[in-house]
Amino acid sequence: DAGVIQSPRHEVTEMGQEVTLRCKPISGHDYLFWYRQTMMRGLELLIYFNNNVPIDDSGMPEDRFSAKMPNASFSTLKIQPSEPRDSAVYFCASSGTGEKLFFGSGTQLSVL
Amino acid sequence: TQLLEQSPQFLSIQEGENLTVYCNSSSVFSSLQWYRQEPGEGPVLLVTVVTGGEVKKLKRLTFQFGDARKDSSLHITAAQPGDTGLYLCAGARSNTGKLIFGQGTTLQVKP
């Protein structure tokens, strides 16, 4: 199994630009999570899906952030417009049971 | 306000030493997990503890869940350079998988 696959690994963009992060969960996993990690705030849950349906998006910082899961094998996290304070590592994780999480390698986002 | 407090935040020790990392909260969790994260990678699950007072061992690592299910500890015996990394505890309130992570403990083991 290839594990959770995220792309791109690194993204450098200018303030105001749209950023799209992508995630392919482990096949057969019903849960998908988006986390953000910074030195100041640690790992924060942004949103999670169960069977492609968003269950809890209370961690999404503001309307500039949106996430979709059009099918069981793909999810996106979009930031529009991006701001320097969005700079962080964004992780996608999937789970079959909702408890044991398998994380991807993350996307390092830098907004200049 | 951090729901899960980890201590210490940073720890630098020599190979062969023992150490303990603590994870404390005022909230009760249905389960608590410990993850280890290496630079440039995502966290990897080490163990899940569910029952108050539960102790689990993973080679030189010993994990304990507090009796009241509000705190946990990770003890490493005879640390090795390969143990270097960021150790994260995460508490679950239900079976939804919504985990609350602590800030993490950065461990450096020098040869």
Coordinates of C-alpha atoms in Angstrom, one line a residue:
Chain A
D1 CA 0.0 0.0 0.0
A2 CA 1.4 3.4 -1.0
G3 CA 0.0 5.1 2.1
V4 CA -1.6 8.6 2.1
I5 CA -0.3 10.6 -0.9
Q6 CA -0.2 14.4 -0.8
S7 CA 0.8 16.8 -3.5
P8 CA 2.6 19.0 -3.9
R9 CA 5.3 18.4 -1.2
H10 CA 6.3 22.1 -1.3
E11 CA 4.3 25.1 -2.5
V12 CA 5.6 28.7 -2.6
T13 CA 3.2 31.3 -3.7
E14 CA 2.5 35.0 -3.4
M15 CA -0.1 36.6 -1.2
G16 CA -3.5 36.7 -2.9
Q17 CA -2.9 33.7 -5.1
E18 CA -5.1 30.6 -4.9
V19 CA -3.5 27.5 -3.5
T20 CA -4.9 23.9 -3.9
L21 CA -3.5 21.0 -1.9
R22 CA -4.4 17.5 -2.9
C23 CA -4.7 14.2 -1.0
K24 CA -5.3 10.6 -2.0
P25 CA -6.2 8.5 1.1
I26 CA -5.5 4.9 1.6
S27 CA -7.9 2.7 -0.3
G28 CA -10.8 1.5 1.8
H29 CA -10.5 4.2 4.5
D30 CA -13.8 5.9 5.2
Y31 CA -12.4 8.9 7.2
L32 CA -10.2 11.7 5.8
F33 CA -8.8 14.5 7.9
W34 CA -7.0 17.8 7.0
Y35 CA -4.6 19.1 9.7
R36 CA -2.4 22.2 9.8
Q37 CA 0.9 22.2 11.7
T38 CA 2.8 25.3 12.9
M39 CA 5.4 25.9 15.6
M40 CA 3.1 28.2 17.5
R41 CA -0.1 26.2 17.4
G42 CA 1.0 22.6 16.8
L43 CA -1.3 20.3 14.9
E44 CA -4.8 21.7 14.4
L45 CA -7.7 19.8 12.8
L46 CA -9.2 21.8 10.0
I47 CA -11.9 19.5 8.7
Y48 CA -12.8 15.8 8.5
F49 CA -14.9 13.7 6.2
N50 CA -16.7 10.4 6.7
N51 CA -17.7 8.6 3.5
N52 CA -16.9 11.7 1.5
V53 CA -19.3 13.8 3.6
P54 CA -17.9 16.7 5.6
I55 CA -18.6 16.0 9.3
D56 CA -16.9 18.8 11.2
D57 CA -15.4 21.9 9.6
S58 CA -15.3 23.9 12.8
G59 CA -11.5 24.1 12.6
M60 CA -11.5 25.8 9.2
P61 CA -10.0 29.3 10.0
E62 CA -12.1 31.4 7.7
D63 CA -14.1 31.5 4.5
R64 CA -10.9 31.7 2.5
F65 CA -10.5 27.9 3.2
S66 CA -12.6 25.3 1.6
A67 CA -12.3 21.5 1.3
K68 CA -13.9 19.0 -1.0
M69 CA -14.0 15.2 -1.3
P70 CA -15.7 14.4 -4.6
N71 CA -15.0 10.7 -4.3
A72 CA -13.5 8.2 -1.9
S73 CA -10.0 8.5 -3.4
F74 CA -9.5 12.2 -3.6
S75 CA -9.7 15.4 -1.6
T76 CA -8.6 19.0 -2.0
L77 CA -8.0 21.8 0.4
K78 CA -8.2 25.2 -1.2
I79 CA -7.1 28.6 0.1
Q80 CA -8.3 31.6 -1.8
P81 CA -6.9 34.2 -1.5
S82 CA -3.8 33.0 0.4
E83 CA -2.1 35.1 3.1
P84 CA 1.3 34.9 4.7
R85 CA -0.2 33.7 8.0
D86 CA -1.4 30.6 6.1
S87 CA 2.2 29.4 5.8
A88 CA 2.4 26.1 7.5
V89 CA 2.6 22.3 6.9
Y90 CA -0.7 20.9 5.8
F91 CA -1.3 17.2 6.5
C92 CA -3.9 14.9 5.2
A93 CA -4.7 11.7 7.1
S94 CA -7.0 8.8 6.6
S95 CA -8.5 6.2 8.8
G96 CA -10.5 3.0 8.4
T97 CA -11.9 3.1 11.9
G98 CA -11.9 6.7 12.8
E99 CA -9.3 6.2 15.5
K100 CA -6.0 5.1 14.0
L101 CA -4.8 7.8 11.7
F102 CA -2.4 7.4 8.8
F103 CA -0.7 10.6 7.8
G104 CA 0.7 11.7 4.5
S105 CA 4.1 13.4 4.3
G106 CA 2.5 16.9 4.2
T107 CA 2.6 19.9 2.0
Q108 CA 4.9 22.7 3.1
L109 CA 3.2 25.9 2.1
S110 CA 5.0 29.3 2.1
V111 CA 3.0 32.4 1.2
L112 CA 5.2 35.4 0.5
Chain B
T1 CA -6.0 27.4 25.8
Q2 CA -4.2 24.1 25.0
L3 CA -6.4 21.1 25.8
L4 CA -3.5 18.7 26.1
E5 CA -0.3 20.0 27.7
Q6 CA 2.9 18.1 27.0
S7 CA 6.0 18.5 29.0
P8 CA 8.8 19.0 28.6
Q9 CA 8.6 20.8 25.2
F10 CA 12.3 20.1 24.5
L11 CA 14.6 17.4 25.7
S12 CA 18.2 16.8 24.8
I13 CA 19.9 13.8 26.4
Q14 CA 22.8 11.5 25.9
E15 CA 22.5 8.0 24.4
G16 CA 21.7 5.5 27.1
E17 CA 19.8 7.8 29.4
N18 CA 16.2 7.3 30.4
L19 CA 13.4 9.9 30.0
T20 CA 9.7 10.5 30.6
V21 CA 7.4 12.7 28.6
Y22 CA 4.1 13.8 30.1
C23 CA 0.7 14.6 28.6
N24 CA -1.8 16.2 30.9
S25 CA -5.4 17.5 30.5
S26 CA -8.3 18.5 32.7
S27 CA -10.6 16.7 30.3
V28 CA -11.4 13.0 30.1
F29 CA -10.6 11.1 26.9
S30 CA -12.1 7.9 25.7
S31 CA -8.6 7.0 24.4
L32 CA -5.2 8.5 24.1
Q33 CA -2.7 8.0 21.3
W34 CA 1.1 8.6 21.0
Y35 CA 2.6 9.5 17.7
R36 CA 6.2 10.0 16.6
Q37 CA 7.1 12.5 13.9
E38 CA 10.4 12.8 12.0
P39 CA 11.4 15.9 10.1
G40 CA 9.7 16.2 6.7
E41 CA 7.2 13.4 7.5
G42 CA 3.8 13.0 9.0
P43 CA 3.2 11.6 12.5
V44 CA 3.2 7.8 12.9
L45 CA 1.1 6.1 15.5
L46 CA 3.0 4.3 18.2
V47 CA 0.3 3.2 20.5
T48 CA -3.3 3.7 21.7
V49 CA -4.3 3.4 25.3
V50 CA -8.0 3.0 26.2
T51 CA -8.4 1.8 29.8
G52 CA -7.6 3.9 32.8
G53 CA -4.4 2.7 34.4
E54 CA -3.4 0.8 31.2
V55 CA 0.2 0.2 30.6
K56 CA 1.6 -0.8 27.2
K57 CA 5.1 -1.6 26.2
L58 CA 6.7 -1.2 22.8
K59 CA 10.3 -2.4 23.1
R60 CA 12.1 0.3 25.2
L61 CA 9.0 2.5 25.2
T62 CA 6.4 2.3 28.0
F63 CA 3.1 4.1 27.8
Q64 CA 0.7 4.6 30.7
F65 CA -2.8 6.0 30.7
G66 CA -3.9 7.7 34.0
D67 CA -6.5 6.1 36.1
A68 CA -8.9 9.0 35.4
R69 CA -8.1 8.9 31.7
K70 CA -7.0 12.6 31.8
D71 CA -3.2 12.1 31.5
S72 CA -0.6 9.8 30.0
S73 CA 3.1 9.3 30.1
L74 CA 5.7 7.9 27.8
H75 CA 8.9 6.5 29.3
I76 CA 11.9 5.6 27.2
T77 CA 14.6 3.4 28.6
A78 CA 18.2 3.6 27.4
A79 CA 17.4 6.1 24.7
Q80 CA 19.1 5.8 21.3
P81 CA 19.8 8.4 18.6
G82 CA 17.1 6.7 16.5
D83 CA 14.6 7.8 19.1
T84 CA 15.1 11.4 18.1
G85 CA 12.0 13.1 16.9
L86 CA 8.8 14.9 17.9
Y87 CA 6.5 13.0 20.2
L88 CA 2.9 13.9 20.1
C89 CA 0.0 12.8 22.3
A90 CA -3.5 13.0 21.0
G91 CA -6.8 12.5 22.9
A92 CA -10.0 11.3 21.4
R93 CA -13.4 12.2 22.9
S94 CA -15.4 9.7 20.9
N95 CA -15.0 7.2 18.1
T96 CA -15.3 9.8 15.4
G97 CA -11.5 10.1 15.1
K98 CA -11.5 13.8 16.0
L99 CA -8.2 13.9 17.8
I100 CA -6.9 16.8 19.9
F101 CA -3.1 16.9 19.7
G102 CA -0.7 18.2 22.3
Q103 CA 2.0 20.7 21.3
G104 CA 4.6 17.9 21.2
T105 CA 7.9 17.1 22.8
T106 CA 11.0 17.4 20.7
L107 CA 13.5 14.8 21.8
Q108 CA 17.2 14.8 20.7
V109 CA 19.3 11.9 21.7
K110 CA 23.0 12.5 21.2
P111 CA 25.4 9.6 20.5

